[in-house]
Tab-separated table of C-alpha atoms in Angstrom:
chain	number	residue	atom	x	y	z
A	115	MET	CA	103.126	-248.596	24.305
A	116	ASP	CA	101.536	-247.305	27.641
A	117	ILE	CA	99.082	-244.656	27.979
A	118	ASP	CA	99.494	-242.666	30.113
A	119	PHE	CA	96.387	-241.996	32.189
A	120	SER	CA	97.093	-239.640	34.678
A	121	LYS	CA	97.331	-236.557	31.579
A	122	TYR	CA	93.901	-237.203	30.530
A	123	ILE	CA	92.741	-237.051	33.713
A	124	ASP	CA	94.910	-233.759	34.640
A	125	LEU	CA	91.971	-232.302	31.721
A	126	ALA	CA	89.375	-233.826	33.169
A	127	GLN	CA	89.815	-231.849	36.060
A	128	ASP	CA	91.266	-228.850	34.474
A	129	TRP	CA	87.699	-228.733	32.242
A	130	LEU	CA	85.709	-229.825	35.720
A	131	ILE	CA	87.384	-226.765	37.660
A	132	THR	CA	86.960	-224.098	34.604
A	133	THR	CA	84.844	-225.082	32.002
A	134	ALA	CA	82.293	-227.017	33.921
A	135	PRO	CA	80.568	-223.831	36.213
A	136	LEU	CA	80.744	-221.709	32.887
A	137	PHE	CA	78.887	-224.420	31.105
A	138	LEU	CA	75.927	-225.451	33.876
A	139	ALA	CA	75.629	-221.762	34.550
A	140	GLY	CA	75.040	-221.132	30.205
A	141	LEU	CA	72.803	-223.505	30.474
A	142	ALA	CA	71.081	-222.604	33.570
A	143	ILE	CA	70.493	-219.212	31.851
A	144	LEU	CA	69.354	-220.961	28.810
A	145	ILE	CA	66.470	-222.918	30.230
A	146	ILE	CA	66.022	-220.044	32.639
A	147	GLY	CA	65.825	-217.720	29.970
A	148	TRP	CA	63.892	-219.660	27.754
A	149	TRP	CA	61.202	-220.324	30.587
A	150	LEU	CA	60.911	-216.072	31.393
A	151	SER	CA	60.772	-215.576	27.756
A	152	GLY	CA	57.590	-217.257	27.655
A	153	LYS	CA	56.123	-215.890	31.007
A	154	MET	CA	57.274	-212.388	29.630
A	155	LEU	CA	55.799	-213.355	26.163
A	156	ARG	CA	52.403	-214.366	27.907
A	157	LEU	CA	52.093	-210.949	29.699
A	158	MET	CA	53.158	-209.022	26.847
A	159	GLU	CA	49.883	-210.705	25.202
A	160	ALA	CA	47.203	-210.040	27.959
A	161	GLY	CA	48.485	-205.957	28.317
A	162	LEU	CA	47.995	-206.075	24.604
A	163	ASN	CA	45.050	-207.785	25.025
A	164	ARG	CA	43.591	-204.854	27.745
A	165	ALA	CA	45.245	-202.101	25.463
A	166	LYS	CA	42.934	-203.348	22.832
A	167	VAL	CA	45.530	-203.905	20.307
A	168	SER	CA	44.444	-204.815	16.737
A	169	ARG	CA	44.298	-208.794	16.774
A	170	ASP	CA	45.793	-208.920	13.412
A	171	LEU	CA	48.810	-207.436	15.031
A	172	ILE	CA	49.335	-209.318	18.154
A	173	PRO	CA	50.712	-212.159	16.566
A	174	PHE	CA	53.161	-210.446	14.774
A	175	LEU	CA	54.779	-208.113	18.004
A	176	LEU	CA	54.649	-211.071	19.950
A	177	SER	CA	56.636	-213.340	17.347
A	178	LEU	CA	58.839	-210.037	17.293
A	179	ALA	CA	59.413	-209.714	20.800
A	180	GLY	CA	59.814	-213.868	21.197
A	181	VAL	CA	62.836	-213.895	18.609
A	182	GLY	CA	63.849	-211.127	20.227
A	183	LEU	CA	64.259	-212.385	23.511
A	184	LYS	CA	65.269	-215.567	22.647
A	185	LEU	CA	68.370	-213.996	21.177
A	186	PHE	CA	69.069	-212.165	24.226
A	187	VAL	CA	69.252	-215.565	26.264
A	188	ILE	CA	71.218	-217.347	23.509
A	189	LEU	CA	73.600	-214.303	23.484
A	190	ALA	CA	73.600	-214.227	27.402
A	191	ALA	CA	74.137	-217.776	27.720
A	192	ALA	CA	77.416	-217.732	25.616
A	193	GLY	CA	78.627	-214.805	27.499
A	194	VAL	CA	78.819	-216.834	30.589
A	195	MET	CA	80.643	-219.611	28.827
A	196	GLY	CA	83.248	-217.781	28.052
A	197	TRP	CA	82.806	-217.677	23.887
A	198	GLU	CA	84.510	-214.385	22.443
A	199	MET	CA	81.125	-211.893	21.562
A	200	GLY	CA	82.607	-210.509	18.795
A	201	ALA	CA	83.892	-213.342	16.982
A	202	LEU	CA	79.565	-214.640	17.692
A	203	VAL	CA	78.303	-211.244	16.676
A	204	GLY	CA	80.157	-211.447	13.334
A	205	ILE	CA	78.487	-215.453	13.067
A	206	LEU	CA	75.742	-214.484	13.370
A	207	ALA	CA	76.088	-211.486	10.600
A	208	ALA	CA	77.388	-214.021	8.572
A	209	MET	CA	74.691	-216.510	8.388
A	210	GLY	CA	72.153	-213.436	8.463
A	211	PHE	CA	73.357	-212.136	5.502
A	212	ALA	CA	73.111	-215.627	3.837
A	213	VAL	CA	69.837	-216.518	4.887
A	214	GLY	CA	68.515	-213.085	3.560
A	215	PHE	CA	69.979	-213.469	0.326
A	216	ALA	CA	68.966	-217.100	0.190
A	217	LEU	CA	65.351	-216.083	1.371
A	218	GLN	CA	64.893	-213.005	-0.399
A	219	GLY	CA	61.171	-213.315	-1.896
A	220	SER	CA	60.210	-213.894	1.893
A	221	LEU	CA	61.608	-210.814	2.742
A	222	SER	CA	59.652	-209.381	1.103
A	223	ASN	CA	56.874	-211.094	1.568
A	224	PHE	CA	58.135	-210.239	5.712
A	225	ALA	CA	58.156	-206.542	4.262
A	226	ALA	CA	54.353	-206.401	3.055
A	227	GLY	CA	53.256	-208.058	5.961
A	228	VAL	CA	54.501	-205.716	8.129
A	229	ILE	CA	52.947	-202.880	6.015
A	230	ILE	CA	49.757	-205.127	5.321
A	231	LEU	CA	49.206	-204.866	9.259
A	232	PHE	CA	50.230	-201.876	10.461
A	233	PHE	CA	48.269	-199.587	7.394
A	234	LYS	CA	45.364	-202.731	7.557
A	235	PRO	CA	43.707	-202.278	4.371
A	236	TYR	CA	41.676	-205.351	5.193
A	237	GLN	CA	41.168	-207.010	8.649
A	238	ILE	CA	40.279	-210.565	10.254
A	239	ASP	CA	36.583	-211.849	9.127
A	240	ASP	CA	36.623	-209.412	5.794
A	241	TRP	CA	35.585	-210.452	2.692
A	242	VAL	CA	38.052	-209.245	0.209
A	243	GLU	CA	39.444	-210.596	-3.557
A	244	ILE	CA	43.060	-210.095	-3.686
A	245	ASP	CA	44.999	-211.408	-6.744
A	246	GLY	CA	41.918	-212.857	-7.840
A	247	SER	CA	40.583	-214.947	-5.036
A	248	PHE	CA	37.374	-213.613	-3.695
A	249	GLY	CA	36.682	-214.991	0.132
A	250	LYS	CA	36.579	-214.430	3.695
A	251	VAL	CA	40.239	-213.489	5.656
A	252	GLU	CA	40.730	-216.213	7.863
A	253	SER	CA	44.241	-215.244	8.916
A	254	ILE	CA	47.182	-212.617	8.754
A	255	HIS	CA	50.496	-213.871	8.911
A	256	ILE	CA	53.703	-212.322	8.468
A	257	PHE	CA	54.447	-214.035	5.093
A	258	ASN	CA	51.290	-214.417	3.643
A	259	THR	CA	47.598	-214.015	3.670
A	260	ILE	CA	45.396	-216.574	4.581
A	261	ILE	CA	41.802	-216.785	2.510
A	262	VAL	CA	38.513	-218.893	2.487
A	263	THR	CA	36.036	-218.995	-0.065
A	264	PRO	CA	32.651	-219.151	-0.441
A	265	GLY	CA	33.227	-222.827	-1.951
A	266	HIS	CA	35.520	-223.769	1.550
A	267	LYS	CA	38.488	-223.969	-0.233
A	268	THR	CA	41.715	-222.370	1.636
A	269	HIS	CA	43.548	-220.252	-0.424
A	270	ILE	CA	47.324	-218.743	0.398
A	271	ILE	CA	48.476	-215.670	-0.511
A	272	PRO	CA	52.154	-214.508	-0.205
A	273	ASN	CA	51.737	-210.900	1.348
A	274	GLY	CA	53.553	-209.312	-1.452
A	275	LYS	CA	51.918	-210.129	-3.958
A	276	VAL	CA	48.970	-208.189	-1.717
A	277	VAL	CA	50.491	-205.315	-1.663
A	278	GLU	CA	51.608	-204.938	-5.555
A	279	GLY	CA	48.339	-206.223	-6.560
A	280	THR	CA	44.574	-204.597	-6.362
A	281	ILE	CA	42.793	-205.222	-3.198
A	282	THR	CA	39.082	-204.914	-3.418
A	283	ASN	CA	37.457	-205.118	0.661
A	284	PHE	CA	33.761	-205.923	0.576
A	285	SER	CA	33.367	-205.062	3.828
A	286	LYS	CA	35.052	-201.867	4.472
A	287	LYS	CA	31.553	-199.934	3.935
A	288	GLY	CA	29.769	-202.841	5.395
A	289	ILE	CA	27.145	-203.953	2.314
A	290	ILE	CA	27.863	-204.906	-1.126
A	291	ARG	CA	26.233	-204.748	-3.872
A	292	LEU	CA	25.428	-207.794	-6.395
A	293	GLU	CA	25.184	-208.222	-10.029
A	294	LEU	CA	22.440	-210.227	-11.413
A	295	ALA	CA	21.795	-210.848	-15.130
A	296	LEU	CA	18.751	-211.383	-16.504
A	297	ASN	CA	17.077	-211.753	-19.918
A	298	MET	CA	13.579	-210.036	-20.788
A	299	PRO	CA	11.794	-210.599	-24.660
A	300	TYR	CA	11.754	-207.657	-26.514
A	301	SER	CA	7.908	-208.047	-26.771
A	302	GLU	CA	7.426	-207.368	-22.557
A	303	SER	CA	6.928	-203.988	-21.176
A	304	PHE	CA	10.154	-202.905	-19.502
A	305	PRO	CA	7.780	-201.289	-16.037
A	306	ARG	CA	5.789	-204.399	-15.765
A	307	ILE	CA	9.497	-206.316	-15.558
A	308	LYS	CA	10.654	-203.803	-12.929
A	309	LYS	CA	8.014	-203.942	-10.788
A	310	ILE	CA	8.026	-207.812	-11.231
A	311	ILE	CA	11.539	-207.438	-9.896
A	312	GLN	CA	11.282	-205.187	-7.193
A	313	ASP	CA	8.359	-207.073	-5.660
A	314	ALA	CA	10.667	-210.408	-5.728
A	315	LEU	CA	13.352	-208.872	-4.429
A	316	LYS	CA	11.574	-207.854	-1.063
A	317	GLU	CA	10.193	-211.406	-0.513
A	318	VAL	CA	14.352	-212.241	-0.224
A	319	PRO	CA	15.661	-212.618	3.320
A	320	ASN	CA	19.127	-210.088	3.609
A	321	VAL	CA	17.920	-208.237	0.968
A	322	LEU	CA	19.037	-204.492	1.764
A	323	THR	CA	15.913	-201.752	1.183
A	324	ASP	CA	18.550	-198.609	1.981
A	325	PRO	CA	20.182	-198.132	-0.429
A	326	GLU	CA	17.169	-200.003	-2.619
A	327	PRO	CA	18.126	-202.238	-5.352
A	328	GLU	CA	19.170	-201.010	-8.884
A	329	ILE	CA	17.843	-202.473	-11.976
A	330	GLY	CA	17.943	-201.804	-15.912
A	331	ILE	CA	18.310	-202.249	-19.195
A	332	GLU	CA	22.666	-203.475	-19.518
A	333	THR	CA	21.996	-203.830	-23.418
A	334	PHE	CA	20.383	-204.925	-26.450
A	335	ASP	CA	20.637	-208.487	-27.814
A	336	SER	CA	19.624	-210.661	-31.141
A	337	HIS	CA	16.967	-212.326	-29.203
A	338	PHE	CA	16.090	-210.797	-25.571
A	339	ILE	CA	17.305	-207.706	-23.503
A	340	GLN	CA	19.849	-207.883	-20.817
A	341	LEU	CA	18.835	-206.560	-17.662
A	342	THR	CA	21.223	-205.955	-14.752
A	343	VAL	CA	19.381	-206.137	-10.940
A	344	ARG	CA	21.772	-205.118	-8.485
A	345	PRO	CA	20.697	-205.700	-4.802
A	346	TYR	CA	22.193	-204.793	-1.878
A	347	THR	CA	23.647	-206.953	1.251
A	348	HIS	CA	25.939	-207.752	3.868
A	349	PRO	CA	28.955	-209.634	2.842
A	350	ASP	CA	28.350	-212.514	4.597
A	351	HIS	CA	24.979	-213.203	3.085
A	352	PHE	CA	26.843	-213.131	-0.831
A	353	TRP	CA	25.763	-215.924	-1.810
A	354	ASP	CA	22.491	-216.765	0.060
A	355	VAL	CA	20.999	-213.345	-1.478
A	356	THR	CA	22.354	-214.343	-4.943
A	357	PHE	CA	20.872	-218.185	-4.887
A	358	ALA	CA	17.500	-216.355	-3.617
A	359	GLY	CA	17.382	-213.295	-6.109
A	360	HIS	CA	17.527	-215.676	-8.395
A	361	GLU	CA	15.069	-218.346	-7.410
A	362	ALA	CA	12.732	-215.592	-6.349
A	363	ILE	CA	13.028	-213.556	-9.568
A	364	LYS	CA	12.395	-216.835	-12.055
A	365	LYS	CA	9.059	-218.244	-10.009
A	366	ALA	CA	7.866	-214.813	-10.207
A	367	PHE	CA	7.923	-214.365	-14.040
A	368	SER	CA	6.696	-217.921	-14.139
A	369	ASP	CA	3.904	-216.835	-11.769
A	370	ASN	CA	3.202	-213.593	-14.089
A	371	GLY	CA	3.695	-215.455	-17.182
A	372	VAL	CA	6.604	-213.490	-18.816
A	373	LYS	CA	7.800	-215.602	-21.419
A	374	MET	CA	11.588	-215.790	-22.604
A	375	ALA	CA	13.397	-215.918	-25.894
A	376	TYR	CA	15.309	-218.419	-27.066
A	377	SER	CA	18.844	-218.413	-28.951
A	378	GLU	CA	18.011	-221.417	-31.567
A	379	GLY	CA	16.607	-219.668	-34.247
A	380	VAL	CA	15.362	-216.352	-35.383
A	381	GLU	CA	11.935	-214.819	-34.728
A	382	MET	CA	10.839	-211.517	-35.347
A	383	GLY	CA	8.511	-209.517	-32.438
A	384	GLU	CA	7.048	-206.980	-31.425
A	385	ILE	CA	8.852	-203.911	-28.563
A	386	GLY	CA	7.040	-203.675	-25.847
A	387	ASP	CA	7.010	-200.229	-23.434
């Protein structure tokens, strides 16, 4: 059986004459457009930085602009190659619907990310408590927020949970109040213990004097009186002041001969002032 190579040669020539230039032009538009998109995004980033736009918002705007520019380049290249634009848009719409249906949870996180970036309940480097996680905000992404705890654990929280739940921002006011729980024997004088604690806290670095630390009786236990000590500090010094505060108060109790009641057994004693 003889093969008619002339037929295939004619088809190849027709393709080279009619289709190849369009294909090469589309490919050139794709390559140049991709390169120009990168340049435009860098210029846009520089402009946003000069305009002092929030650094939390810049990555979101750049990623959104990048998607738009690249989609425009792809459509332009496809149009030059002779593809039917109506059919291409229909295919993209169908794909977008299918992907959107499959990623409903991710889309809700995306919408929540937009809300967070625009309304700013917290910013990068803020100390927050979100969905039971306490730590410093390391970065805010479209789909999630990354928090680093004082123990250097990384918590990745979906933005949908952030918007649905309660956000406690410890950095909003610039200071944070600590809660130190202490015990005092019934036989001791509360004014004396209060003065000992006040003097001890004055020796602790980063404890604020304005507002002053709060010291009060929380409740009465069967063996001792429960006290609450609430010094104020900057959120960055939360754990440093917590540990140093406990250490300073313990030393002050030891230096001043303050005795503690133990829970083993029951022993009656006098009640101080």
